[in-house]
Amino acid sequence: HPAPRPVSPLRLTKPARALQAYVTRLFGSNSDGKLSMPPLLVFLQGFKVRLFNGVLTVLLIFVLGIYSAAGDAIPLWLYALAIGIIAVGGVASAAMFVAQMAFFNRVSDPKIGGTYMTMLNTISNLGGQWPGTAIFATKGAIERVTDPQTGFYGVCACSVAVGLAWFVIMQDRLLAIQALPAKRWIASS
């Protein structure tokens, strides 16, 4: 029996990426700015799924570490679980993105149009991109003090805690923003 070939992480993500593209297209083509639930509620549901998915990812990595340390072959069910976790994360991310765009579409001033949506999206991107840099910087600092594995699990635990805190603090605020009347969003007179 030849030893099983390790599966490339890129090969694992292909089915999940295809599903994510399909779901994004499905959400986008059926929303027209109107989702079956209010957009920011969809966003919050997706956030919860992604937060839970982060915990599952850490558990997956922990189990993979056990198999790797023992020198055992990684079982197929673990590959299937990895694909499932990647797919669920992709679907939740796509749902959040479409919900956010649907909300921006709903509140955009029609006299300004795409410029208003671009501004809202730019602000959203600024708020959503810096945490990754902060996390990598934090992980690097932690690994200088302790070993990389402890740094990884420490950063993951802190990330989940910050995500939970953000959800608790921001959930009601997002729903209140969504409940504002459309005239409150009009920038032109």
Short mmCIF file of C-alpha atoms in Angstrom, two decimals:
data_model
loop_
_atom_site.label_atom_id
_atom_site.label_comp_id
_atom_site.label_asym_id
_atom_site.label_seq_id
_atom_site.Cartn_x
_atom_site.Cartn_y
_atom_site.Cartn_z
CA HIS A 1 0.00 0.00 0.00
CA PRO A 2 1.52 3.36 -0.95
CA ALA A 3 1.19 6.12 1.62
CA PRO A 4 -1.82 8.39 1.00
CA ARG A 5 -0.96 11.69 -0.63
CA PRO A 6 -1.72 14.74 1.47
CA VAL A 7 -4.56 16.79 0.09
CA SER A 8 -3.69 20.34 -0.87
CA PRO A 9 -5.66 22.99 1.06
CA LEU A 10 -6.43 24.64 -2.29
CA ARG A 11 -8.16 21.46 -3.47
CA LEU A 12 -10.25 21.49 -0.29
CA THR A 13 -11.48 25.02 -0.90
CA LYS A 14 -12.54 24.57 -4.53
CA PRO A 15 -15.93 22.92 -3.78
CA ALA A 16 -16.57 25.41 -0.99
CA ARG A 17 -15.71 28.39 -3.21
CA ALA A 18 -18.02 27.10 -5.92
CA LEU A 19 -20.84 26.83 -3.37
CA GLN A 20 -20.07 30.34 -2.09
CA ALA A 21 -20.24 31.77 -5.61
CA TYR A 22 -23.54 29.99 -6.22
CA VAL A 23 -25.07 31.23 -2.96
CA THR A 24 -23.90 34.80 -3.61
CA ARG A 25 -25.53 34.66 -7.03
CA LEU A 26 -28.67 33.10 -5.56
CA PHE A 27 -28.98 35.72 -2.82
CA GLY A 28 -28.14 38.54 -5.19
CA SER A 29 -30.55 37.51 -7.93
CA ASN A 30 -33.42 37.01 -5.51
CA SER A 31 -32.94 40.04 -3.31
CA ASP A 32 -33.26 43.15 -5.51
CA GLY A 33 -32.66 45.01 -2.27
CA LYS A 34 -35.50 43.05 -0.63
CA LEU A 35 -34.62 39.98 1.38
CA SER A 36 -37.17 37.74 3.13
CA MET A 37 -35.87 39.15 6.43
CA PRO A 38 -34.70 42.71 7.08
CA PRO A 39 -31.14 43.02 5.70
CA LEU A 40 -29.31 43.76 8.94
CA LEU A 41 -31.09 40.87 10.64
CA VAL A 42 -29.72 38.60 7.88
CA PHE A 43 -26.32 40.21 8.50
CA LEU A 44 -26.52 39.46 12.23
CA GLN A 45 -27.59 35.86 11.61
CA GLY A 46 -24.63 35.43 9.26
CA PHE A 47 -22.35 36.95 11.91
CA LYS A 48 -23.50 34.38 14.47
CA VAL A 49 -22.90 31.55 12.01
CA ARG A 50 -19.41 32.84 11.18
CA LEU A 51 -18.57 33.21 14.87
CA PHE A 52 -19.64 29.62 15.57
CA ASN A 53 -17.80 28.53 12.43
CA GLY A 54 -14.63 30.08 13.84
CA VAL A 55 -14.94 27.91 16.93
CA LEU A 56 -15.45 24.84 14.72
CA THR A 57 -12.36 25.77 12.71
CA VAL A 58 -10.23 25.91 15.86
CA LEU A 59 -11.58 22.51 16.94
CA LEU A 60 -10.82 21.12 13.47
CA ILE A 61 -7.24 22.38 13.68
CA PHE A 62 -6.90 20.87 17.16
CA VAL A 63 -8.08 17.46 15.90
CA LEU A 64 -5.81 17.70 12.84
CA GLY A 65 -2.92 18.38 15.22
CA ILE A 66 -3.71 15.19 17.14
CA TYR A 67 -3.65 13.10 13.95
CA SER A 68 -0.49 14.81 12.71
CA ALA A 69 1.36 14.38 16.02
CA ALA A 70 0.51 10.68 16.06
CA GLY A 71 1.73 10.32 12.48
CA ASP A 72 -1.63 8.91 11.43
CA ALA A 73 -3.23 9.49 8.07
CA ILE A 74 -5.94 12.10 8.15
CA PRO A 75 -9.30 10.35 7.74
CA LEU A 76 -11.67 11.27 4.94
CA TRP A 77 -14.38 12.38 7.37
CA LEU A 78 -12.01 15.08 8.59
CA TYR A 79 -11.53 16.31 5.02
CA ALA A 80 -15.31 16.33 4.58
CA LEU A 81 -15.69 18.26 7.83
CA ALA A 82 -13.11 20.80 6.63
CA ILE A 83 -14.99 21.27 3.35
CA GLY A 84 -18.24 21.67 5.27
CA ILE A 85 -16.75 24.28 7.60
CA ILE A 86 -15.29 26.23 4.66
CA ALA A 87 -18.60 26.02 2.80
CA VAL A 88 -20.68 27.16 5.77
CA GLY A 89 -18.30 30.07 6.33
CA GLY A 90 -18.52 31.02 2.67
CA VAL A 91 -22.31 30.89 2.65
CA ALA A 92 -22.54 32.98 5.82
CA SER A 93 -20.06 35.49 4.40
CA ALA A 94 -22.01 35.72 1.14
CA ALA A 95 -25.29 36.20 3.03
CA MET A 96 -23.72 38.99 5.10
CA PHE A 97 -22.34 40.73 2.02
CA VAL A 98 -25.62 40.59 0.11
CA ALA A 99 -27.56 41.74 3.20
CA GLN A 100 -25.21 44.67 3.65
CA MET A 101 -25.53 45.68 -0.01
CA ALA A 102 -29.34 45.32 0.21
CA PHE A 103 -29.35 47.63 3.23
CA PHE A 104 -27.12 50.17 1.46
CA ASN A 105 -29.40 49.99 -1.57
CA ARG A 106 -32.45 50.58 0.60
CA VAL A 107 -31.06 53.64 2.38
CA SER A 108 -29.19 55.27 -0.52
CA ASP A 109 -30.40 58.69 -1.57
CA PRO A 110 -31.80 58.17 -5.10
CA LYS A 111 -30.65 61.66 -6.18
CA ILE A 112 -27.04 60.74 -5.42
CA GLY A 113 -27.37 57.06 -6.33
CA GLY A 114 -24.22 55.00 -6.68
CA THR A 115 -22.02 57.61 -5.03
CA TYR A 116 -23.92 57.22 -1.77
CA MET A 117 -23.65 53.43 -1.93
CA THR A 118 -19.93 53.68 -2.73
CA MET A 119 -19.41 55.91 0.30
CA LEU A 120 -21.30 53.50 2.60
CA ASN A 121 -19.36 50.55 1.20
CA THR A 122 -16.03 52.37 1.60
CA ILE A 123 -16.79 53.14 5.25
CA SER A 124 -17.81 49.52 5.75
CA ASN A 125 -14.58 48.28 4.14
CA LEU A 126 -12.49 50.58 6.33
CA GLY A 127 -14.23 49.19 9.40
CA GLY A 128 -13.96 45.60 8.25
CA GLN A 129 -10.37 45.40 7.00
CA TRP A 130 -8.23 46.65 9.87
CA PRO A 131 -9.04 43.82 12.34
CA GLY A 132 -7.14 41.27 10.22
CA THR A 133 -3.98 43.36 10.40
CA ALA A 134 -4.44 43.86 14.14
CA ILE A 135 -4.93 40.13 14.69
CA PHE A 136 -1.77 39.20 12.75
CA ALA A 137 0.23 41.82 14.66
CA THR A 138 -1.15 40.54 17.97
CA LYS A 139 -0.41 36.93 17.05
CA GLY A 140 3.17 37.87 16.16
CA ALA A 141 3.64 39.66 19.47
CA ILE A 142 2.19 36.74 21.42
CA GLU A 143 4.41 34.23 19.62
CA ARG A 144 7.51 36.20 20.62
CA VAL A 145 6.53 35.65 24.25
CA THR A 146 5.21 32.10 23.99
CA ASP A 147 5.20 29.22 21.50
CA PRO A 148 3.27 29.52 18.19
CA GLN A 149 0.59 27.00 19.17
CA THR A 150 -0.27 28.85 22.37
CA GLY A 151 -0.27 32.10 20.37
CA PHE A 152 -2.67 30.65 17.83
CA TYR A 153 -5.16 29.36 20.38
CA GLY A 154 -4.86 32.53 22.46
CA VAL A 155 -5.60 34.78 19.49
CA CYS A 156 -8.52 32.54 18.47
CA ALA A 157 -10.01 32.66 21.95
CA CYS A 158 -9.64 36.44 22.11
CA SER A 159 -11.13 36.80 18.62
CA VAL A 160 -14.21 34.81 19.60
CA ALA A 161 -14.55 36.83 22.82
CA VAL A 162 -14.28 40.13 20.91
CA GLY A 163 -16.77 38.84 18.32
CA LEU A 164 -19.26 37.90 21.03
CA ALA A 165 -18.81 41.27 22.73
CA TRP A 166 -19.31 43.07 19.39
CA PHE A 167 -22.49 41.10 18.77
CA VAL A 168 -23.93 41.85 22.21
CA ILE A 169 -23.06 45.56 21.98
CA MET A 170 -23.97 46.15 18.34
CA GLN A 171 -27.02 43.95 17.71
CA ASP A 172 -29.57 46.41 19.08
CA ARG A 173 -27.75 49.36 17.51
CA LEU A 174 -27.84 47.77 14.05
CA LEU A 175 -31.51 46.96 14.38
CA ALA A 176 -32.21 50.55 15.52
CA ILE A 177 -30.31 51.92 12.50
CA GLN A 178 -32.33 49.65 10.24
CA ALA A 179 -35.59 50.90 11.80
CA LEU A 180 -34.82 54.55 10.97
CA PRO A 181 -37.22 56.00 8.41
CA ALA A 182 -35.87 56.40 4.86
CA LYS A 183 -36.00 60.19 5.07
CA ARG A 184 -33.29 60.11 7.76
CA TRP A 185 -30.87 58.77 5.16
CA ILE A 186 -31.51 61.44 2.52
CA ALA A 187 -28.37 63.53 2.00
CA SER A 188 -29.75 65.90 -0.69
CA SER A 189 -32.46 68.48 -0.15
#
